[in-house]
CSV table of C-alpha atoms and ligand atoms in Angstrom, one decimal:
chain,number,residue,atom,x,y,z
A,43,MET,CA,11.1,-4.0,-14.8
A,44,LYS,CA,12.9,-0.9,-13.5
A,45,ILE,CA,12.6,1.8,-16.3
A,46,GLY,CA,14.0,5.3,-16.5
A,47,ILE,CA,11.9,7.7,-18.5
A,48,VAL,CA,13.4,10.9,-19.8
A,49,CYS,CA,11.1,13.5,-21.3
A,50,TYR,CA,10.2,17.2,-21.4
A,51,PRO,CA,8.0,17.8,-18.4
A,52,THR,CA,5.9,20.5,-20.0
A,53,PHE,CA,2.5,20.6,-21.7
A,54,GLY,CA,3.9,19.4,-25.1
A,55,GLY,CA,2.6,16.1,-26.5
A,56,SER,CA,5.8,14.2,-26.0
A,57,GLY,CA,5.8,14.9,-22.3
A,58,VAL,CA,2.2,14.0,-22.0
A,59,VAL,CA,2.7,10.6,-23.8
A,60,ALA,CA,5.8,9.8,-21.7
A,61,THR,CA,4.1,10.7,-18.4
A,62,GLU,CA,0.9,8.7,-19.3
A,63,LEU,CA,3.1,5.7,-20.4
A,64,GLY,CA,5.0,5.9,-17.1
A,65,LYS,CA,1.8,6.0,-15.1
A,66,ALA,CA,0.3,3.0,-17.0
A,67,LEU,CA,3.5,1.0,-16.6
A,68,ALA,CA,3.6,1.8,-12.9
A,69,MET,CA,0.0,0.6,-12.5
A,70,LYS,CA,1.1,-2.7,-14.0
A,71,GLY,CA,3.8,-3.1,-11.3
A,72,HIS,CA,6.8,-1.8,-13.1
A,73,GLN,CA,9.1,0.6,-11.2
A,74,ILE,CA,9.3,4.0,-13.1
A,75,HIS,CA,11.9,6.6,-12.6
A,76,PHE,CA,11.2,10.0,-14.3
A,77,ILE,CA,14.4,11.9,-14.9
A,78,THR,CA,13.4,15.5,-15.9
A,79,TYR,CA,14.2,19.1,-15.0
A,80,SER,CA,10.9,19.6,-13.2
A,81,GLN,CA,7.9,17.5,-12.2
A,82,PRO,CA,5.9,16.4,-15.3
A,83,VAL,CA,2.7,18.4,-15.5
A,84,ARG,CA,0.5,15.3,-15.7
A,85,LEU,CA,2.3,13.4,-12.9
A,86,ASP,CA,0.5,13.2,-9.5
A,87,ALA,CA,2.8,13.7,-6.5
A,88,PHE,CA,2.0,10.4,-4.8
A,89,THR,CA,1.7,7.4,-7.2
A,90,GLU,CA,2.9,3.9,-6.3
A,91,ASN,CA,5.9,2.7,-8.2
A,92,ILE,CA,6.7,6.2,-9.5
A,93,PHE,CA,9.8,8.1,-8.6
A,94,TYR,CA,11.0,11.5,-9.7
A,95,HIS,CA,14.6,12.6,-10.1
A,96,GLU,CA,15.2,16.2,-10.8
A,97,VAL,CA,18.0,17.4,-13.1
A,98,VAL,CA,19.3,20.5,-11.5
A,99,VAL,CA,21.5,22.7,-13.6
A,100,SER,CA,23.7,25.1,-11.6
A,101,ASP,CA,24.2,28.6,-12.9
A,102,TYR,CA,28.0,28.9,-13.3
A,103,PRO,CA,28.9,32.4,-14.4
A,104,LEU,CA,31.7,31.0,-16.6
A,105,PHE,CA,29.1,29.5,-19.0
A,106,GLU,CA,27.0,31.7,-21.3
A,107,TYR,CA,25.0,28.5,-22.0
A,108,GLN,CA,24.6,26.0,-19.2
A,109,PRO,CA,25.5,22.5,-20.3
A,110,TYR,CA,22.1,20.8,-19.6
A,111,GLU,CA,22.9,17.7,-21.6
A,112,LEU,CA,25.9,16.9,-19.5
A,113,VAL,CA,24.0,17.3,-16.2
A,114,LEU,CA,21.2,15.1,-17.6
A,115,THR,CA,23.8,12.5,-18.6
A,116,SER,CA,25.3,12.4,-15.1
A,117,LYS,CA,21.8,12.1,-13.6
A,118,MET,CA,21.0,9.2,-15.9
A,119,VAL,CA,24.2,7.5,-14.8
A,120,ASP,CA,23.4,8.2,-11.1
A,121,VAL,CA,19.8,6.9,-11.3
A,122,ALA,CA,20.8,3.9,-13.3
A,123,ILE,CA,23.4,2.8,-10.7
A,124,ASN,CA,21.5,3.7,-7.6
A,125,GLU,CA,18.1,2.4,-8.7
A,126,LYS,CA,19.5,-0.5,-10.7
A,127,LEU,CA,17.6,0.4,-13.9
A,128,ASP,CA,17.0,-2.3,-16.5
A,129,LEU,CA,16.6,0.2,-19.3
A,130,LEU,CA,16.1,3.8,-20.3
A,131,HIS,CA,13.3,5.1,-22.5
A,132,VAL,CA,13.9,8.6,-23.8
A,133,HIS,CA,11.2,10.7,-25.4
A,134,TYR,CA,12.1,13.4,-28.0
A,135,ALA,CA,15.6,12.9,-29.6
A,136,ILE,CA,17.0,16.3,-28.7
A,137,PRO,CA,19.1,16.1,-26.5
A,138,HIS,CA,17.8,13.0,-24.8
A,139,ALA,CA,19.0,10.4,-27.2
A,140,SER,CA,22.6,11.6,-27.4
A,141,ALA,CA,22.6,12.1,-23.6
A,142,ALA,CA,21.4,8.5,-23.2
A,143,TYR,CA,24.1,7.2,-25.5
A,144,MET,CA,26.7,9.0,-23.5
A,145,ALA,CA,25.3,7.6,-20.2
A,146,LYS,CA,25.2,4.1,-21.7
A,147,ARG,CA,29.0,4.3,-22.6
A,148,ILE,CA,29.9,5.7,-19.1
A,149,LEU,CA,28.0,2.8,-17.5
A,150,GLU,CA,29.7,0.3,-19.8
A,151,ASP,CA,33.0,1.6,-18.5
A,152,ARG,CA,31.8,0.6,-15.1
A,153,GLY,CA,30.7,-2.8,-16.2
A,154,ILE,CA,26.9,-2.0,-16.2
A,155,ARG,CA,24.7,-2.6,-19.2
A,156,LEU,CA,21.9,0.0,-19.8
A,157,PRO,CA,20.0,-0.4,-23.1
A,158,PHE,CA,18.1,2.7,-24.2
A,159,ILE,CA,15.0,3.2,-26.4
A,160,THR,CA,14.4,6.5,-28.3
A,161,THR,CA,10.9,7.5,-29.2
A,162,LEU,CA,10.7,10.2,-31.9
A,163,HIS,CA,7.8,12.6,-31.5
A,164,GLY,CA,7.8,15.0,-34.3
A,165,THR,CA,9.6,18.3,-34.4
A,166,ASP,CA,12.8,16.6,-33.2
A,167,ILE,CA,12.8,15.1,-36.7
A,168,THR,CA,10.6,17.3,-38.9
A,169,LEU,CA,11.9,20.8,-37.8
A,170,LEU,CA,14.8,20.9,-35.4
A,171,GLY,CA,16.5,17.6,-36.2
A,172,ARG,CA,16.8,18.4,-39.8
A,173,ASP,CA,18.7,21.6,-39.0
A,174,GLU,CA,22.4,21.1,-39.7
A,175,SER,CA,23.2,22.2,-36.2
A,176,PHE,CA,21.6,19.0,-34.9
A,177,GLU,CA,21.5,16.6,-37.8
A,178,PRO,CA,24.9,14.6,-37.3
A,179,VAL,CA,24.2,14.1,-33.6
A,180,ILE,CA,20.6,13.0,-34.2
A,181,THR,CA,21.6,10.6,-36.9
A,182,PHE,CA,24.3,9.1,-34.7
A,183,ALA,CA,22.0,8.8,-31.6
A,184,ILE,CA,19.2,7.2,-33.7
A,185,ASN,CA,21.6,4.6,-35.2
A,186,HIS,CA,23.1,3.8,-31.8
A,187,SER,CA,19.9,3.5,-29.8
A,188,ASP,CA,19.0,-0.1,-28.8
A,189,ALA,CA,15.5,0.5,-30.4
A,190,VAL,CA,13.8,3.5,-32.0
A,191,THR,CA,10.1,4.1,-32.3
A,192,ALA,CA,8.2,6.8,-34.1
A,193,VAL,CA,4.6,7.8,-33.2
A,194,SER,CA,3.2,7.4,-36.7
A,195,GLU,CA,4.0,5.9,-40.0
A,196,SER,CA,4.4,9.4,-41.5
A,197,LEU,CA,7.1,10.2,-38.9
A,198,ARG,CA,8.9,6.9,-39.6
A,199,GLN,CA,9.0,7.8,-43.3
A,200,ASP,CA,10.3,11.3,-42.5
A,201,THR,CA,13.0,9.9,-40.3
A,202,LEU,CA,14.2,7.6,-43.0
A,203,ARG,CA,14.0,10.5,-45.6
A,204,TYR,CA,15.8,13.2,-43.6
A,205,PHE,CA,18.5,11.1,-41.8
A,206,HIS,CA,21.1,8.5,-42.8
A,207,VAL,CA,19.4,5.8,-40.8
A,208,ASN,CA,20.9,2.3,-41.0
A,209,ARG,CA,18.5,0.5,-38.6
A,210,ASP,CA,14.8,-0.3,-38.0
A,211,VAL,CA,12.4,2.3,-36.9
A,212,GLU,CA,9.3,0.8,-35.4
A,213,VAL,CA,5.9,2.6,-35.3
A,214,ILE,CA,4.1,2.6,-31.9
A,215,PRO,CA,1.4,5.2,-32.2
A,216,ASN,CA,0.4,7.6,-29.5
A,217,PHE,CA,-2.4,6.4,-27.2
A,218,ILE,CA,-5.1,7.7,-24.8
A,219,CYS,CA,-6.7,6.2,-21.8
A,220,LEU,CA,-10.2,6.1,-23.1
A,221,ASP,CA,-11.9,6.0,-19.7
A,222,GLU,CA,-10.5,9.4,-18.8
A,223,TYR,CA,-12.4,11.1,-21.7
A,224,GLY,CA,-16.0,11.9,-22.6
A,225,GLN,CA,-17.4,12.2,-19.1
A,226,ALA,CA,-19.5,15.1,-18.4
A,227,SER,CA,-17.6,17.4,-16.1
A,228,LYS,CA,-18.9,18.8,-12.8
A,229,ASN,CA,-17.1,22.1,-13.2
A,230,CYS,CA,-17.0,22.7,-16.9
A,231,LYS,CA,-20.5,23.3,-18.3
A,232,ARG,CA,-21.6,24.2,-21.9
A,233,GLN,CA,-23.3,27.3,-20.6
A,234,ILE,CA,-20.0,28.8,-19.4
A,235,PHE,CA,-18.9,29.1,-23.0
A,236,ALA,CA,-22.1,29.1,-24.9
A,237,PRO,CA,-24.8,30.8,-22.8
A,238,ASN,CA,-27.3,31.0,-25.7
A,239,GLY,CA,-27.0,27.4,-26.9
A,240,GLU,CA,-24.3,28.2,-29.5
A,241,LYS,CA,-22.1,25.4,-30.9
A,242,ILE,CA,-18.6,25.1,-29.4
A,243,MET,CA,-15.4,24.8,-31.3
A,244,VAL,CA,-12.2,24.1,-29.4
A,245,HIS,CA,-8.5,24.4,-30.2
A,246,VAL,CA,-5.7,23.0,-27.9
A,247,SER,CA,-2.0,23.6,-28.6
A,248,ASN,CA,1.2,25.2,-27.4
A,249,PHE,CA,0.6,28.2,-29.7
A,250,ARG,CA,3.8,27.8,-31.7
A,251,LYS,CA,3.9,29.0,-35.3
A,252,VAL,CA,3.7,25.5,-36.6
A,253,LYS,CA,0.1,25.2,-35.1
A,254,ARG,CA,-1.2,28.1,-37.3
A,255,VAL,CA,-3.5,29.4,-34.6
A,256,GLU,CA,-4.2,32.3,-36.9
A,257,ASP,CA,-6.0,29.8,-39.2
A,258,VAL,CA,-8.1,28.7,-36.3
A,259,LEU,CA,-9.3,32.3,-35.9
A,260,ARG,CA,-9.9,32.8,-39.6
A,261,VAL,CA,-11.9,29.6,-39.8
A,262,PHE,CA,-13.9,30.5,-36.8
A,263,ASP,CA,-14.6,34.0,-38.2
A,264,LYS,CA,-16.2,32.4,-41.2
A,265,VAL,CA,-18.2,29.9,-39.2
A,266,ARG,CA,-19.6,32.4,-36.7
A,267,LYS,CA,-20.9,34.5,-39.6
A,268,GLN,CA,-23.1,31.5,-40.7
A,269,LEU,CA,-23.9,29.9,-37.3
A,270,PRO,CA,-24.1,30.9,-33.7
A,271,THR,CA,-20.7,29.5,-32.5
A,272,ARG,CA,-18.2,30.1,-29.8
A,273,LEU,CA,-14.5,29.3,-29.9
A,274,VAL,CA,-12.5,28.1,-26.8
A,275,LEU,CA,-8.7,28.4,-27.0
A,276,VAL,CA,-6.7,26.2,-24.7
A,277,GLY,CA,-2.9,26.6,-24.3
A,278,ASP,CA,-0.3,29.2,-24.3
A,279,GLY,CA,2.9,30.0,-26.3
A,280,PRO,CA,4.8,32.5,-28.4
A,281,GLU,CA,1.8,33.2,-30.8
A,282,ARG,CA,-0.7,34.1,-28.1
A,283,ALA,CA,-0.2,37.9,-28.2
A,284,HIS,CA,-0.4,37.9,-31.9
A,285,ILE,CA,-3.6,35.9,-31.8
A,286,GLU,CA,-5.2,38.3,-29.3
A,287,LYS,CA,-4.4,41.2,-31.7
A,288,LEU,CA,-5.9,39.3,-34.6
A,289,CYS,CA,-9.1,38.6,-32.6
A,290,ARG,CA,-9.4,42.3,-32.0
A,291,GLU,CA,-8.9,43.0,-35.7
A,292,LEU,CA,-11.6,40.5,-36.7
A,293,ASN,CA,-13.8,41.8,-34.0
A,294,THR,CA,-14.4,38.3,-32.6
A,295,CYS,CA,-13.1,38.7,-29.0
A,296,ASP,CA,-16.6,38.5,-27.4
A,297,GLU,CA,-17.1,35.1,-29.0
A,298,ILE,CA,-13.8,33.6,-28.0
A,299,VAL,CA,-12.8,32.3,-24.6
A,300,SER,CA,-9.0,32.0,-24.1
A,301,LEU,CA,-8.3,29.7,-21.2
A,302,GLY,CA,-4.5,29.6,-21.3
A,303,LYS,CA,-2.8,26.5,-19.9
A,304,VAL,CA,-5.2,23.8,-18.7
A,305,THR,CA,-3.8,20.7,-17.0
A,306,ASN,CA,-6.7,18.4,-18.0
A,307,PRO,CA,-8.1,19.4,-21.4
A,308,ALA,CA,-10.6,16.5,-21.2
A,309,GLU,CA,-12.9,18.7,-19.1
A,310,VAL,CA,-13.1,21.3,-21.9
A,311,LEU,CA,-13.3,18.7,-24.6
A,312,SER,CA,-16.3,17.1,-22.9
A,313,VAL,CA,-18.5,20.1,-23.9
A,314,ALA,CA,-17.0,20.6,-27.4
A,315,ASP,CA,-18.8,20.0,-30.7
A,316,LEU,CA,-15.8,20.4,-33.0
A,317,PHE,CA,-12.0,20.4,-32.6
A,318,ILE,CA,-9.8,22.3,-35.0
A,319,LEU,CA,-6.1,21.7,-35.7
A,320,PRO,CA,-4.8,23.5,-38.8
A,321,SER,CA,-1.1,22.7,-38.2
A,322,GLU,CA,1.7,23.2,-40.7
A,323,THR,CA,3.2,19.9,-39.7
A,324,GLU,CA,2.0,17.4,-37.1
A,325,SER,CA,3.6,14.0,-36.7
A,326,PHE,CA,0.5,12.5,-35.0
A,327,GLY,CA,-1.8,15.1,-33.4
A,328,LEU,CA,-2.3,13.8,-29.8
A,329,SER,CA,-4.7,16.7,-29.1
A,330,ALA,CA,-6.9,15.6,-32.0
A,331,LEU,CA,-7.0,12.1,-30.6
A,332,GLU,CA,-7.9,13.4,-27.2
A,333,ALA,CA,-10.8,15.3,-28.8
A,334,MET,CA,-11.9,12.2,-30.6
A,335,ALA,CA,-11.8,10.2,-27.4
A,336,SER,CA,-14.2,12.8,-26.1
A,337,HIS,CA,-16.6,12.2,-29.0
A,338,VAL,CA,-15.5,15.3,-30.8
A,339,PRO,CA,-15.0,15.3,-34.6
A,340,VAL,CA,-11.9,17.1,-36.0
A,341,ILE,CA,-11.3,19.6,-38.7
A,342,SER,CA,-7.5,19.4,-39.4
A,343,THR,CA,-4.9,19.7,-42.1
A,344,ASN,CA,-3.8,16.6,-44.0
A,345,THR,CA,-0.2,17.0,-43.1
A,346,GLY,CA,2.2,14.4,-41.5
A,347,GLY,CA,0.5,11.8,-39.4
A,348,LEU,CA,-2.9,13.6,-39.1
A,349,PRO,CA,-4.6,11.4,-41.7
A,350,GLU,CA,-3.6,8.3,-39.7
A,351,VAL,CA,-5.7,9.7,-36.8
A,352,ASN,CA,-8.5,11.8,-38.4
A,353,ILE,CA,-10.2,10.0,-41.2
A,354,ASN,CA,-11.4,12.4,-43.9
A,355,GLY,CA,-15.2,12.3,-44.2
A,356,VAL,CA,-15.6,9.9,-41.3
A,357,THR,CA,-14.2,11.3,-38.1
A,358,GLY,CA,-14.0,14.8,-39.4
A,359,PHE,CA,-12.3,16.4,-42.4
A,360,THR,CA,-8.7,17.0,-43.5
A,361,SER,CA,-7.7,19.9,-45.8
A,362,ASP,CA,-4.5,21.3,-47.3
A,363,VAL,CA,-2.4,23.5,-45.0
A,364,GLY,CA,-3.8,27.0,-45.2
A,365,ASP,CA,-7.0,26.2,-46.9
A,366,VAL,CA,-9.1,28.2,-44.5
A,367,GLU,CA,-12.0,28.4,-46.9
A,368,GLU,CA,-12.4,24.6,-47.1
A,369,MET,CA,-11.9,24.1,-43.4
A,370,ALA,CA,-14.7,26.6,-42.7
A,371,LYS,CA,-17.0,25.0,-45.2
A,372,ASN,CA,-16.5,21.6,-43.6
A,373,ALA,CA,-17.0,23.0,-40.1
A,374,ILE,CA,-20.3,24.6,-41.2
A,375,HIS,CA,-21.3,21.3,-43.0
A,376,LEU,CA,-20.9,19.5,-39.6
A,377,LEU,CA,-22.2,22.0,-37.2
A,378,SER,CA,-25.3,22.9,-39.2
A,379,ASP,CA,-26.8,19.3,-39.3
A,380,GLU,CA,-27.3,17.7,-35.9
A,381,THR,CA,-27.8,14.2,-37.3
A,382,ARG,CA,-24.6,14.4,-39.3
A,383,LEU,CA,-22.8,15.9,-36.3
A,384,GLN,CA,-23.9,13.0,-34.1
A,385,LEU,CA,-22.7,10.5,-36.7
A,386,PHE,CA,-19.3,12.1,-36.9
A,387,LYS,CA,-19.1,12.2,-33.1
A,388,HIS,CA,-19.8,8.5,-32.9
A,389,ASN,CA,-17.2,7.8,-35.6
A,390,ALA,CA,-14.6,9.9,-33.9
A,391,TYR,CA,-15.0,7.9,-30.7
A,392,GLU,CA,-14.9,4.6,-32.6
A,393,GLN,CA,-11.6,5.6,-34.3
A,394,ALA,CA,-10.2,6.7,-30.9
A,395,LYS,CA,-10.8,3.2,-29.6
A,396,LYS,CA,-8.0,2.0,-31.9
A,397,PHE,CA,-5.5,4.0,-29.9
A,398,ASP,CA,-6.6,2.9,-26.4
A,399,LEU,CA,-3.9,2.4,-23.9
A,400,GLU,CA,-5.0,-1.2,-23.4
A,401,LYS,CA,-3.9,-1.9,-27.0
A,402,ILE,CA,-0.7,0.2,-27.2
A,403,LEU,CA,0.8,-0.6,-23.8
A,404,PRO,CA,1.6,-4.2,-24.6
A,405,GLU,CA,3.5,-3.1,-27.6
A,406,TYR,CA,5.9,-1.1,-25.4
A,407,GLU,CA,6.2,-3.9,-22.9
A,408,ALA,CA,7.1,-6.4,-25.7
A,409,LEU,CA,9.7,-3.9,-27.0
A,410,TYR,CA,11.2,-3.5,-23.6
A,411,GLN,CA,11.5,-7.3,-23.2
A,412,ARG,CA,13.1,-7.6,-26.7
A,413,VAL,CA,15.7,-4.9,-25.9
A,414,MET,CA,16.6,-6.4,-22.6
A,415,LYS,CA,17.1,-9.8,-24.1
A,416,LYS,CA,19.4,-8.5,-27.0
B,122,GMT,O1,2.9,19.6,-30.7
B,122,GMT,C1,3.9,20.0,-30.3
B,122,GMT,O2,4.4,21.0,-30.7
B,122,GMT,C2,4.7,19.4,-29.1
B,122,GMT,C3,5.4,18.2,-29.6
B,122,GMT,C4,6.2,17.6,-28.5
B,122,GMT,O3,7.2,17.0,-28.9
B,122,GMT,O4,5.9,17.7,-27.3
B,122,GMT,O5,4.4,17.3,-30.2
B,122,GMT,C5,4.8,16.3,-31.0
B,122,GMT,O6,4.7,15.1,-30.3
B,122,GMT,C6,3.3,14.7,-30.0
B,122,GMT,C7,3.3,13.5,-29.2
B,122,GMT,O7,3.9,12.4,-29.9
B,122,GMT,C8,2.5,14.6,-31.3
B,122,GMT,O8,1.2,14.2,-31.1
B,122,GMT,C9,2.6,15.9,-32.1
B,122,GMT,O9,1.9,15.8,-33.3
B,122,GMT,C10,4.0,16.4,-32.3
B,122,GMT,N1,4.0,17.7,-32.8
B,122,GMT,C11,4.4,18.0,-34.1
B,122,GMT,O10,4.8,17.2,-34.9
B,122,GMT,C12,4.3,19.4,-34.5
C-alpha cells in the first residue's frame, strides 16, 4: 500500500506513535509518505520505503496568522496525485482531520479517490477539541473520516461524550517495539545519576501544565526524605522554568538531573527503578508504556486511559489527580523493598508485552484494507 501519514513531527506522543507506525509499515514493504512541517524527530534520514514531504508555509506580510491548514491541504493533494497514494492516515484531529477532508474533496473533483483515517490521540479531544472554537470542525471531520480510531477505550468514551458523533470509533491502542527497550545502554549508566547507589525515579513529558510536573517534584521531595533517591527529568516545555524555581524552593536541585529533550528515552529508562506520571488528563500515557517496556513500574494518576496501561497494585500504582501523599507512599512502598520492586518490574514488562508492535500493527493493516475496500 502507498500510505500518506500526517502528524506533528515533535516529541509529543502522537508524533512518536505516527512515526513508529510508519517505520514499521515501511519494514513490511508498504510505501510511506510523511507529510509534516519538519522531519519527525524519531525518523532516520535514510530508511527504505520512507519518503518525507515538507509542508512549507511562506510568511506573507498580509496575514497576521499564516494559513497552515490550507498549505497542508494542498500538500496532501500534491503528494496524493504524484505518489499515487492509496490512503491517508492523519494523527491528531486538529487541524489534520479537517485538512484531510478538504484534500479528499479536492481530489474527488479531479476523479481521484483518497480515503482517510483519523487517529485521535488525547488533547485533540479532551482539551482543545472540546473548546467551542474547534468543536464544530472536529465533530464534522470525525463524522466524515472514512475510519476513526482512538488510542484507548477511555478516549473513545470521551469522544462519544463530548462530540455529536454518528459513527463508529474503533480502539487501536498505542504500541511499543519491545525489542528497543530494556537493554543496558553503553552510554547511560546508573552511576551518572546515582553515584552512591541511590534509587532512580524518572519522569518524561513535554512539561505542559496537564502533566503536573510540580507533583513529580513534591512526590520526589517526600520520597528522598525517606530513602536515598535521585530524580531524572526528561523533556522540555512551558513549565520547565517554574519547575526549576520549585526545585530551588524545595532545596532538591542537587538530587535532580534535568536532561531536557532526549531523542531516545529508552536509554534513560534502562537505568530507572520507578517512573512517575501524575497527569491531570492522559488519554493513554505512551511514556508510561515505554517505561514498562523497560521493566520499570509506574506511579501514575488514575485519569483517562492510564488504568488501561498501568494496573493498580500489579504494574505500579494509580492515585487520584493531585494525591501527592498517596503517590509518595506508594513510591516508598516499592523502592524500599527490593523483592517487591523486582516483582513489579517483572509485572510491568509482562503488561507491556500486550502492547507490542507485533500485536498492534496487524490491526492497522486490517483497518487500511477495510477502508480501501469500502
Ligand atoms: O502527551 C502529550 O501532551 C502529547 C500528546 C500528543 O498528542 O502528542 O499525547 C497524547 O497522545 C499520546 C499518544 O497517543 C498519548 O499517549 C498521551 O496520553 C496523550 N496525551 C494526553 O492525553 C495528555
